[in-house]
Every structure is written in C-alpha cells, then in structure tokens.
Amino acid sequence: MSEQLQRGIRELLLQPDPDGVREWMREHKTMQLVDKRTTEAEAVRRLIQPGDYLATELYGSVRAPMSLVREIIRQGIGGLRIAGQGVMETELLIAAGLVASIDLTYQGWEVHGISPVLRRAAEGGRVEISEWSNASLAWRLKAAAMGVPFLPTRSTLGTDTFKYSAAKEITCPFTGMKLVALPATAVDVGLIHVQRADCYGNCQIDGISGFALELARAAKKLIVSVEEIIDNEEVRKYPERTLIPWFLVDALVVAPFGSHPGEMNGYYWRDEEALKDYLKQIQTEEGTREYLQRTVHDIPDHAAYLEQVGRARQEALIEARTRR
Amino acid sequence: MSEQLQRGIRELLLQPDPDGVREWMREHKTMQLVDKRTTEAEAVRRLIQPGDYLATELYGSVRAPMSLVREIIRQGIGGLRIAGQGVMETELLIAAGLVASIDLTYQGWEVHGISPVLRRAAEGGRVEISEWSNASLAWRLKAAAMGVPFLPTRSTLGTDTFKYSAAKEITCPFTGMKLVALPATAVDVGLIHVQRADCYGNCQIDGISGFALELARAAKKLIVSVEEIIDNEEVRKYPERTLIPWFLVDALVVAPFGSHPGEMNGYYWRDEEALKDYLKQIQTEEGTREYLQRTVHDIPDHAAYLEQVGRARQEALIEARTRR
Amino acid sequence: MTQPTYNKTELLICLAARQMQDDTSAFIGTGVPMLAAALAKRMHAPNLVTFFEFGGVAPDLAVLPHGVGGSRTYHRGLAALGILDVMETAARGLIEYGFLGGAQIDPYGNLNSTVLGDQARPKVRFPGSGGASDIGTYCWKTIAIMPHDPRKFIPKVDFVTTAGYLDGPGARERAGLPRGTGPYRVVTNLALLGYDETTRRMKLLAVNPGVTVEQVVASTGFELLQASPVGENAPPTEQELRLLREEIDPTRLYI
Amino acid sequence: MTQPTYNKTELLICLAARQMQDDTSAFIGTGVPMLAAALAKRMHAPNLVTFFEFGGVAPDLAVLPHGVGGSRTYHRGLAALGILDVMETAARGLIEYGFLGGAQIDPYGNLNSTVLGDQARPKVRFPGSGGASDIGTYCWKTIAIMPHDPRKFIPKVDFVTTAGYLDGPGARERAGLPRGTGPYRVVTNLALLGYDETTRRMKLLAVNPGVTVEQVVASTGFELLQASPVGENAPPTEQELRLLREEIDPTRLYI
C-alpha cells in the first residue's frame, strides 16, 4: 500500500474529543429519576445555545421533532451547525437563517423534489457545506456513542462525496484494505421525537428506529419530544422496549402531533394538505417568510399551532393513521 | 506519537476478509421465506464442520443453546476454534475435547468459581488461548456485522490481556489518540437460543439482547434454537420485535427447555440441582466423562434429554420462572 | 389486440421491474424503484425482498410509502430495524440491487446528485448523497433510473456523488470499493443500458418501444457502446399495467 | 448495646456499599458487588443505578441474580439492553464505579484474573478478563474486592488482566486509557485501601474492626503506604445486617 492516502478537504465542524466528552457527561448528566417534563420554550432556552451543533431524528416528514424545531426558530437561536439529514425539520432551520454550516447528506423532498431553501442558501453562499453519505453521518454518531474518536467504513471511497468531507483515508492494520475513517460527532444537542416515554425519559419507539439510538447516545444534551407519557410501571414491565434510557434525556416535552405536518406511526398520518401548502410557500423567499410568520412567529407555542391546524383535521389524520 | 505501536503476540484464529465474506454471503444465504425448522442432529450435521470457528450466545447459564452444544458433542465435531465467552455451553465443548483454540474472554462459573475444565485443558497445554476482554469479543463480532475488517476501542490498552491477544495498536487519524484495533470475526457458525421465532427464523428475544444481534449478523452460518414457534402474522404485527431477521438464519431448531440446566426468561428458572450435580462431576476427568456419557452420548436427542430431566422437574422450573 | 397506452413513468417502472431476479433483495428508494419492486414481486419475483433506508424490511406495500422512513416501509413487514442495520446488511453483501438516480451520469456510471458547478458556490444545489453513495458502495448491482438527455448523459459529471466504475476497469477495486460491485443497468425513457465488461463503459442494450438507436445516441452526450444486436424492450403488458393501476398504485400517487 | 455478630462476607458487603455515593452509577458483577449495591440503595444511596454486563439496567433485585446475564439483572428494570450498549455507556463516561476482583493485585492496583505462571502453559488458569479489562478501562473509579493475603498482594502480578495505574503516575494516560480513571478502593477482609494521589501506590486508609495495622502490613506482600492517621472501619450496623439478611438476601444465596 504505497499509494498516498487521501483526505477530505473540508474542516471538521466538530472535533472528536472522547475524553472531553466523558468529563462533560460525568459533570452534566444525572442518573436521578426526576420528572423531566417541560415545555418546548423552556427546553430550548435551557439547552440550546447559538453556535451549537445540532442533529434531529428521524427523517423527512416522519417522526420528526417539529414542535422543537419551530421553537428554536421562535427563539431565533442562530449560527447553528447541523447534521443535515433532513427534510422539513432541517429545512425550516435553514429557511429561518439560523444555520451557518451543515454536515450534509441529504436535504430535499424525496418524491417532491429538491429543496428550494437549500438551493437559495447554498447557491447564495450563505451556508458552508461538507458532504457525507447517509450511513456515514449515522456511523459518525455511532462512533460518538461508542466513545471512540472514529469508525472505519468503505462507503464513499473513490467519490467526491468523500473529497468534500472532513473524513480521512486509513489503511486496515490487518488486511491492508483502504478504508474511510469517519470522525465521531458527539453533537451538542440531539432532538428526537418518539411515541412514548415515562416522565423520567425512558423512551419507546414503534416501528423503525432510524438513527434514534445512535443520536441519543451521541448527544451531549438530548431533548426528546413525545406523543404521550406512560407510567413507569409500563417501562418496568417491558424493559427491552426502552430504546433510549432516562439518563440520556435532559428534557422531555409532551408534544401530541409533534411531528405534524409529518406522520407518526400508530398515531396520525401525514398532513398532505399542509405539506403541499408548505412546499408551495417555500418556493420563494417571501413565501417562506410568510410561512414562518404564520406557523411560528405569530403563535406562542405548540398548543396554539395545533389550534391553527384545527381539531377536525387532526381527527382526520388520526383516522388515516397506519395501524398494526 | 513517535512511540512504537504495540501489537498482540497471538496469531489470529480467523483472518478478517470482508470481500470474501461478502461473496460467501451472496452465494449461501437465501432471502426466500422457507420453513427452516429442523432437528439438532440435522442442523449440526449440515452446518458445522471440524475445525470451524464457533460462537455461542447468550452467556452463562442463561438463554444458552445447550441442546445444540450437546448435539455437537454427540457428533464429535472436533478441532474447533471458539470465541470463549461462556460458562456451561463452551465448557462442555472443551470438556469433550473438541476445542483446539479459544479466543478467550471468560470461562468460569461466576459465583461458583473457576472452571476445572478450562484449568485442565489450559494447564495441560491442550488448548491454545488468546486473551480478550468481554466487550472486545462482542466488538469483534460487531465489526464483522458492519462489514469492516476492524473496530477501534480503548479497552485493554496497557494490559497483558492486549499483549496476549491478536489485536494491534493504531493511532487515531483525527486526535492522535492511541487505540486498539480489534480484528473482525465473521465466525463460521453462530449458535443462539431465543424465546420465539416464526418458522422462517424471524426471532424475538425477551429481556437483554446480550450479543445476539452482533453474533447473528457476524455468522456465516447461523443456527437458532427456540423455545416456541409463533405465527408469521405475529412477526408482521410487531416488526420492531424482529431482532434477528429470517435471512440470517440457516437452521431453526425447536428446543423447548433448550437452555436447560440454565434459565430462560419468562419460560423457566435455572435448575440449581442439575447445575450442582454438573459442577460436582466436572471436578475430575472421570466425572466429566461420566456426565457427558449420561447426558449426551447415552441418549439420542433433546427429547430424550428432557425425559431424563423429567416432567416434574420441568414443571417446577416453569413455576419458578421470572415473570413480567 | 391493440397495444395498451401507458405513460413514461409506467414504462420506467416496468423496465426497472424486469431487471430484478427472484430470490434476491433490493435496496429501495421512493418513487419508481418502489413501484418496480412491487410489480416485480407480483410478476416474476415473488421472493424479492425490499429493504428501505431507515430500517423497513419487506413491508406489504398495501399503501405506498411517501418516503424512505415512512411507516409504510415496514407496515406488516418482517422487520423494522434502523438505518445502520440496513446499511450494514448491504455492507455484508446481502443486498443484491440498489436503485440510484441523479442529475448527471457519465460513461462509467458515476452519478452526480450533489451540485452543478463548484461545490462551495454551486450553480445548482441538489439534495446530496443521502444513501446513494452507500448503496453505490455496497449493493452488488446498481440500477440507475434517469431521464435520457444529452445534458444529463455527459462525459464527466461535475461531482461524483456515487462511484460508478470511476475512470474505468479496476478503478473501483483500486479505490478500495468491495470486489465485484458496480453499476449494472441504466433505465431511461428511451432505452435500457448496461456496461461493457472489459471497458466498463456504458452500452446500449435495448431501445424502448418506438425509439430508434439514433435517437438514443443523439440524446447521449458521450460515445455510447452498442450491443450487437441492440434489442427492443417490450412495452408494458396489459397485466403489468393492470397490476400497477389497480393493485399497486390505485390512488395514482406516483403513476 | 452489644455489637451484632457478622460474617466476613457481610463485612465486605457493608464496606463496599459505603464506598458508593448517591446519584451515581455502578457496573455490577455477581456476588458481593451486587449485594453492596442493593445495600447502598437502601441506606445512603437510593438513586444509585446498577448496570449489569449483558444489558440489565436498574433491576428491582427482589430476587438476586446468579450471574451477570440472568433474568434478575433486568427484572422490573428500566432497560434491558445488550452488552455493547452497557460497555459503551461506560466508555462515554456515564458509569462511575466498577467492581473488580482477581487472584493477584500489585501496589498500583493492577489485577490478575488470567493465569499464574506462563500464559501459554499456566500453573493455574483463571477465567480470564471477562468484562474486567473493559471496566478497568472505562469506569471512573474501580473498587477491587480481595481476600487479604501476602500471596495475593504482591509487588508484580504474573499477568496484568486489568490495568490499574500500571507502573505509576501518568502511565495510564501514556497507555491511552481515559483521562481521570483508575483504581479507587480495595476492600478486603482486613482493611479499606486507596491510592496515593502522587505516587499512585496503594495506601492503607482504615483497618477493619479488631484488625491492627501490623496485621494488614504483614498480610501485604509489598510496601504499603499509610494514611495518617489510619482510620478504623465501623462494623456492620444492625440496620445494615437486618437489610442484608431480611430484605436483600433472605434465602442466604450469598451471605
């Protein structure tokens, strides 16, 4: 293997520092069983600072922590670095001008096409972008979750996706294989929406886990929003259903319809009408401003947002939900 | 980091070879939904060859694939290399003289003390032993499950456990940290006992998952034994409960009380009497031979073994089981 | 018997469906690949297994998903895993086909879904890799679905989001990509294309109904190898169209 | 009030229990550590969280587990994870205490639970590292529980299964082990020991009831630093013993 090892040309948005993270965790996380329920406003105010590195989960218009994202915009917390695996959740943050740089894998609308918001921001030079694959970003979280500074992968070898990342090529000490070393991202803040948790933050998820386990374990500060609170007895009866244990959770926000206009498996279907309206509005800067004004700035909180959505539509979405 | 990087002095019992494993998987695994139920005898005969590298899960006298282990002994498949995270399951294989070498982390009886079987084999120079930590062996399986040739860890740095392993020190390309590179073990055969599966091999586990997920994904050939078969409808209703999907499973053996004399969460408690008898017998070579003769060689199969245990004792163990 | 009429999407779905063998597995994105998999399962490949990026495995697809993380990607499925479990299943060589798309493709099947122009200040910014670069690394055979246009089939893509055969024979292996993997087919509104085994360059295999070889060549911005003879793809059959319209996508979400 | 009688195991349990602070977490093995954690939770540390090696988190311990993978390690617990999830929780710095044992310990707290003599052809073969080397890597403070015997407390262990302070100050950091970790206490049938912050050598902190400093020194095969003054451990209290005997281990599985 005399060949020169390559390295991505982008700077790290977050420096791996396992010992620093260990010390942070020891000082700030608590093992105590305390009721962690709070409001979006309080959780965001207390746990998110300008310039923080943020990641959201799940993806797209599915199980996304939309009420938390809207609150960040309401509070105008800017200069954020984000792990950009997203559809509406991260797009809204970019649209609000709060994002300075992105570890990007995908920002778009799948069948609904590309993101006009990302286009304006990227083509206008208003965000700095490093390129990664989807799995790579999840493995970077996994690395942080494992307490190691990097994980090896073969993904993205030979591509410009690698070239415009901050990853580095390494050689396997056993096989001589060429590999990509993915730097760990112990993100400042993780935002995850799940179906259920007890008041301490023991979380259950129905259906795919996406990268919730990895993000929850990689986050220095973790805000979880939930559709409903269950009794601690339910947790103790089925401890294997606890995918995110309480000690990882710093704030718990009860947010029914928290993924709206996205869907929530077992709870409600996606709000096609609201999504179409959104997609129409974000085609222009002005429409985007109007949308944010109407759905975020003009209303005080998630309860008011749900009033705006209206009870009838909520009921229709519940009726149309995916059931077992 | 001008310091010399260390490497363990033991040879690899299994060479990482991601591309070779990929080709093997493509050729031998099937995505077809076929009924995979078979007997211990047939599964072992078809899937285990002398000299194979084997790993078992879970651990100790808990959810252990004992009926499969007894069948391997019955068929006398020798020269095995094993990942030695075990109590009775791996001890029986060593006792039967079938094990040539061990990637060892722990072979003992926890509160019941050290393993006389391992002592005789190791002190008599009859097995070759490499030393690893418990997590290291699980991460080695995880590496294979991820399709990478190694994973980094900080565990065992500075120890003789590292020195007598086949691991190598590396330097992190981002932080300069010293790390241990753990070579992937895509084991020839994995043996796992679980509570439930459908006839295709979609497996559910109650309680801790130990390292079942990692082993199932690291094994080139996977034999799963189960307490009971459930309908495929049950699997489709709760797809998040499928911890081991069907396409990983090569043979499925229905083995009620398959973990006996160990316990099975929700099904039966450990058979203290049988364990004490066993622990007494294995103190001597002669006792060990007698034990194997009586519980393995003199009886044709697991059904006969259960007859030997007796219905009354089985019922008492069911009665004493751990319930939710 | 008159040939039934069909639209472009229906044709793409049928052509894509026909590329997948039974008893294999496919890494499925939303849109055409999803419908192609559903169609293949009902036609010639009942044991085809579908994997979705964020964890869904083998759903019933009774209602089509709107995205690769949606609840319909695992509804009545055999497993609901996470993104890494699915990606690592591909990494271990267990997923045969992977579907890709992009804004540009070159003769070696390299795909661009990131930018036109300079990455730092692009002329057009696309969504980025997503799972594409992972799929293009690990799946044995990738199938690209593309509109056929000389501005999209170009000699050199602006940005290699996903590795095809890079710059030719042996390049994937030299880059460290898994042995035996690479681009397999390109399905377009005009034709079905493959790759030459020696040169690893794109090759016209068959034209779509009513399309001439000349049209395909004119719509391709680089020199295109041609199979001899170039075949002709059968149009969607009545059965295929009936399945698509009545069973797979009766609400016409995609078709 | 007469001092209640107690056995050696009960004393070890009480001493171990007293080392753990409330609102922290402990990586627990079977035997003494398990009972110590259960006792600490009922005495001064109600919010102490127990982690078991194969995935059990915060069980009720109504019935004591027989092993670190047993169903009682997660019965009515808050989570039932897997081994790597627990180990990685420790790796991220979230588990404060780890319990260790061994056949030999040296002045720097290095522990041997692997072999006496040569590893390839040992005089005595012990079980091996198990989780010990992981715990000794990642937990902030490790507590060793040992019978006090000059053949076990020796200047140099035959085999460093688990890293203590290796060969002295800065050695753990040089080896690459996590910053700020290392041996914290040794609990024996004779005494409670700690480590000098400067030299990282073992130091007698307090003798057990009825034991003299001379006895401890004579039972230690290397030069032992001594706190000034050396304290005296309080014997198990009536409350501690009642909890142990009536609530924690009423069937006397361990005590």
Short mmCIF file of C-alpha atoms in Angstrom, two decimals, chain B residues 123-298:
data_model
loop_
_atom_site.label_atom_id
_atom_site.label_comp_id
_atom_site.label_asym_id
_atom_site.label_seq_id
_atom_site.Cartn_x
_atom_site.Cartn_y
_atom_site.Cartn_z
CA GLU B 123 -2.66 -26.20 32.27
CA GLY B 124 -2.25 -29.40 30.28
CA GLY B 125 -1.47 -27.41 27.16
CA ARG B 126 -4.35 -28.94 25.27
CA VAL B 127 -5.83 -25.67 24.02
CA GLU B 128 -4.28 -22.57 22.53
CA ILE B 129 -5.60 -19.43 24.14
CA SER B 130 -5.67 -15.80 23.06
CA GLU B 131 -6.84 -13.27 25.63
CA TRP B 132 -9.54 -10.66 25.04
CA SER B 133 -11.96 -8.62 27.07
CA ASN B 134 -15.66 -9.34 27.01
CA ALA B 135 -16.57 -6.18 25.13
CA SER B 136 -13.67 -6.74 22.73
CA LEU B 137 -15.09 -10.08 21.59
CA ALA B 138 -18.50 -8.50 21.12
CA TRP B 139 -16.98 -5.59 19.18
CA ARG B 140 -15.10 -8.08 17.00
CA LEU B 141 -18.46 -9.60 16.12
CA LYS B 142 -19.85 -6.12 15.59
CA ALA B 143 -17.00 -5.34 13.18
CA ALA B 144 -17.94 -8.40 11.13
CA ALA B 145 -21.60 -7.39 11.34
CA MET B 146 -20.68 -3.96 9.96
CA GLY B 147 -18.68 -5.44 7.11
CA VAL B 148 -15.46 -3.73 8.22
CA PRO B 149 -12.18 -5.52 8.96
CA PHE B 150 -11.68 -3.92 12.39
CA LEU B 151 -13.14 -1.63 15.01
CA PRO B 152 -11.22 0.69 17.31
CA THR B 153 -11.53 0.65 21.09
CA ARG B 154 -9.65 1.96 24.10
CA SER B 155 -10.34 -1.16 26.11
CA THR B 156 -7.37 -3.31 27.22
CA LEU B 157 -4.79 -0.60 26.47
CA GLY B 158 -1.78 -1.12 28.72
CA THR B 159 -2.68 -4.68 29.72
CA ASP B 160 -1.31 -8.16 29.19
CA THR B 161 -4.81 -9.03 28.01
CA PHE B 162 -3.92 -6.94 24.97
CA LYS B 163 -0.38 -8.36 24.80
CA TYR B 164 -1.66 -11.95 24.59
CA SER B 165 -4.30 -11.11 22.00
CA ALA B 166 -4.00 -10.72 18.25
CA ALA B 167 -5.07 -7.07 18.36
CA LYS B 168 -2.90 -4.17 17.21
CA GLU B 169 -2.44 -0.64 18.42
CA ILE B 170 -3.22 2.14 15.98
CA THR B 171 -3.22 5.92 16.11
CA CYS B 172 -6.40 7.91 15.56
CA PRO B 173 -6.04 9.98 12.38
CA PHE B 174 -8.04 12.84 13.90
CA THR B 175 -6.90 13.06 17.52
CA GLY B 176 -3.61 11.17 17.62
CA MET B 177 -5.07 9.02 20.39
CA LYS B 178 -3.73 5.54 20.88
CA LEU B 179 -6.37 2.90 20.18
CA VAL B 180 -6.65 -0.85 19.96
CA ALA B 181 -7.75 -2.19 16.55
CA LEU B 182 -9.93 -5.26 17.05
CA PRO B 183 -9.99 -7.67 14.09
CA ALA B 184 -13.43 -8.66 12.81
CA THR B 185 -14.65 -12.19 13.43
CA ALA B 186 -17.07 -13.33 10.77
CA VAL B 187 -17.47 -16.65 12.57
CA ASP B 188 -18.18 -19.83 10.65
CA VAL B 189 -21.06 -20.79 12.89
CA GLY B 190 -23.16 -18.89 15.39
CA LEU B 191 -25.40 -20.70 17.88
CA ILE B 192 -28.12 -18.65 19.56
CA HIS B 193 -31.07 -19.62 21.70
CA VAL B 194 -34.09 -17.29 21.77
CA GLN B 195 -37.61 -17.29 23.10
CA ARG B 196 -39.58 -17.18 19.87
CA ALA B 197 -39.34 -17.22 16.09
CA ASP B 198 -41.64 -17.83 13.17
CA CYS B 199 -40.85 -20.84 11.02
CA TYR B 200 -38.74 -18.70 8.68
CA GLY B 201 -36.46 -17.60 11.50
CA ASN B 202 -37.67 -14.11 12.39
CA CYS B 203 -36.54 -14.09 16.03
CA GLN B 204 -37.84 -12.28 19.09
CA ILE B 205 -35.99 -12.01 22.40
CA ASP B 206 -37.47 -11.09 25.78
CA GLY B 207 -35.13 -9.15 28.03
CA ILE B 208 -31.49 -8.31 27.41
CA SER B 209 -30.15 -8.99 23.95
CA GLY B 210 -26.63 -9.85 25.16
CA PHE B 211 -24.67 -10.02 21.92
CA ALA B 212 -27.27 -11.92 19.91
CA LEU B 213 -27.70 -9.17 17.33
CA GLU B 214 -23.98 -8.91 16.73
CA LEU B 215 -23.38 -12.65 16.55
CA ALA B 216 -26.36 -13.26 14.26
CA ARG B 217 -25.01 -10.66 11.83
CA ALA B 218 -21.39 -11.83 12.11
CA ALA B 219 -22.07 -15.52 11.48
CA LYS B 220 -21.60 -17.06 8.07
CA LYS B 221 -23.84 -19.92 9.21
CA LEU B 222 -26.40 -19.33 11.93
CA ILE B 223 -28.29 -21.97 13.88
CA VAL B 224 -31.03 -20.65 16.12
CA SER B 225 -32.83 -22.76 18.68
CA VAL B 226 -36.15 -21.54 20.04
CA GLU B 227 -38.48 -22.25 22.91
CA GLU B 228 -41.51 -21.88 20.68
CA ILE B 229 -42.66 -21.12 17.17
CA ILE B 230 -45.01 -18.23 16.56
CA ASP B 231 -47.11 -17.44 13.56
CA ASN B 232 -45.68 -15.19 10.86
CA GLU B 233 -48.69 -12.93 11.48
CA GLU B 234 -47.29 -12.12 14.92
CA VAL B 235 -44.00 -11.10 13.34
CA ARG B 236 -45.72 -8.85 10.82
CA LYS B 237 -47.78 -7.24 13.53
CA TYR B 238 -44.73 -6.22 15.57
CA PRO B 239 -41.88 -5.92 13.06
CA GLU B 240 -39.77 -3.92 15.54
CA ARG B 241 -39.62 -7.05 17.69
CA THR B 242 -37.66 -8.90 15.00
CA LEU B 243 -34.13 -8.70 16.38
CA ILE B 244 -32.76 -11.38 14.07
CA PRO B 245 -34.38 -11.35 10.61
CA TRP B 246 -35.03 -14.58 8.77
CA PHE B 247 -32.38 -14.20 6.07
CA LEU B 248 -29.64 -14.50 8.67
CA VAL B 249 -30.91 -17.87 9.90
CA ASP B 250 -29.78 -21.09 8.23
CA ALA B 251 -31.45 -23.59 10.53
CA LEU B 252 -34.11 -23.30 13.17
CA VAL B 253 -34.38 -25.90 15.90
CA VAL B 254 -37.42 -26.02 18.13
CA ALA B 255 -35.95 -26.82 21.52
CA PRO B 256 -38.23 -26.28 24.50
CA PHE B 257 -36.08 -26.17 27.63
CA GLY B 258 -33.20 -25.70 25.19
CA SER B 259 -31.24 -23.69 27.75
CA HIS B 260 -31.56 -26.32 30.48
CA PRO B 261 -29.97 -26.57 33.01
CA GLY B 262 -29.75 -22.81 32.54
CA GLU B 263 -32.63 -20.40 32.77
CA MET B 264 -34.86 -18.79 30.16
CA ASN B 265 -36.54 -15.50 30.99
CA GLY B 266 -40.31 -15.89 31.02
CA TYR B 267 -40.13 -19.65 30.45
CA TYR B 268 -38.22 -21.44 33.23
CA TRP B 269 -35.78 -20.87 36.06
CA ARG B 270 -32.33 -22.35 36.29
CA ASP B 271 -32.12 -25.95 37.51
CA GLU B 272 -29.97 -25.47 40.60
CA GLU B 273 -29.93 -29.17 41.36
CA ALA B 274 -28.74 -30.18 37.89
CA LEU B 275 -26.12 -27.43 37.93
CA LYS B 276 -24.77 -28.56 41.27
CA ASP B 277 -24.60 -32.11 40.05
CA TYR B 278 -22.73 -30.95 36.96
CA LEU B 279 -20.31 -28.78 38.92
CA LYS B 280 -19.52 -31.73 41.15
CA GLN B 281 -18.98 -34.11 38.27
CA ILE B 282 -16.62 -31.88 36.28
CA GLN B 283 -14.16 -31.61 39.15
CA THR B 284 -12.48 -34.75 37.77
CA GLU B 285 -11.83 -36.03 34.28
CA GLU B 286 -13.63 -39.20 35.13
CA GLY B 287 -16.67 -37.39 36.46
CA THR B 288 -16.71 -35.25 33.34
CA ARG B 289 -16.68 -38.35 31.14
CA GLU B 290 -19.49 -39.86 33.14
CA TYR B 291 -21.52 -36.69 32.89
CA LEU B 292 -21.11 -36.48 29.12
CA GLN B 293 -21.86 -40.17 28.78
CA ARG B 294 -25.08 -39.87 30.73
CA THR B 295 -26.42 -36.56 29.41
CA VAL B 296 -25.17 -36.72 25.83
CA HIS B 297 -23.83 -39.98 24.48
CA ASP B 298 -26.28 -42.37 26.10
#
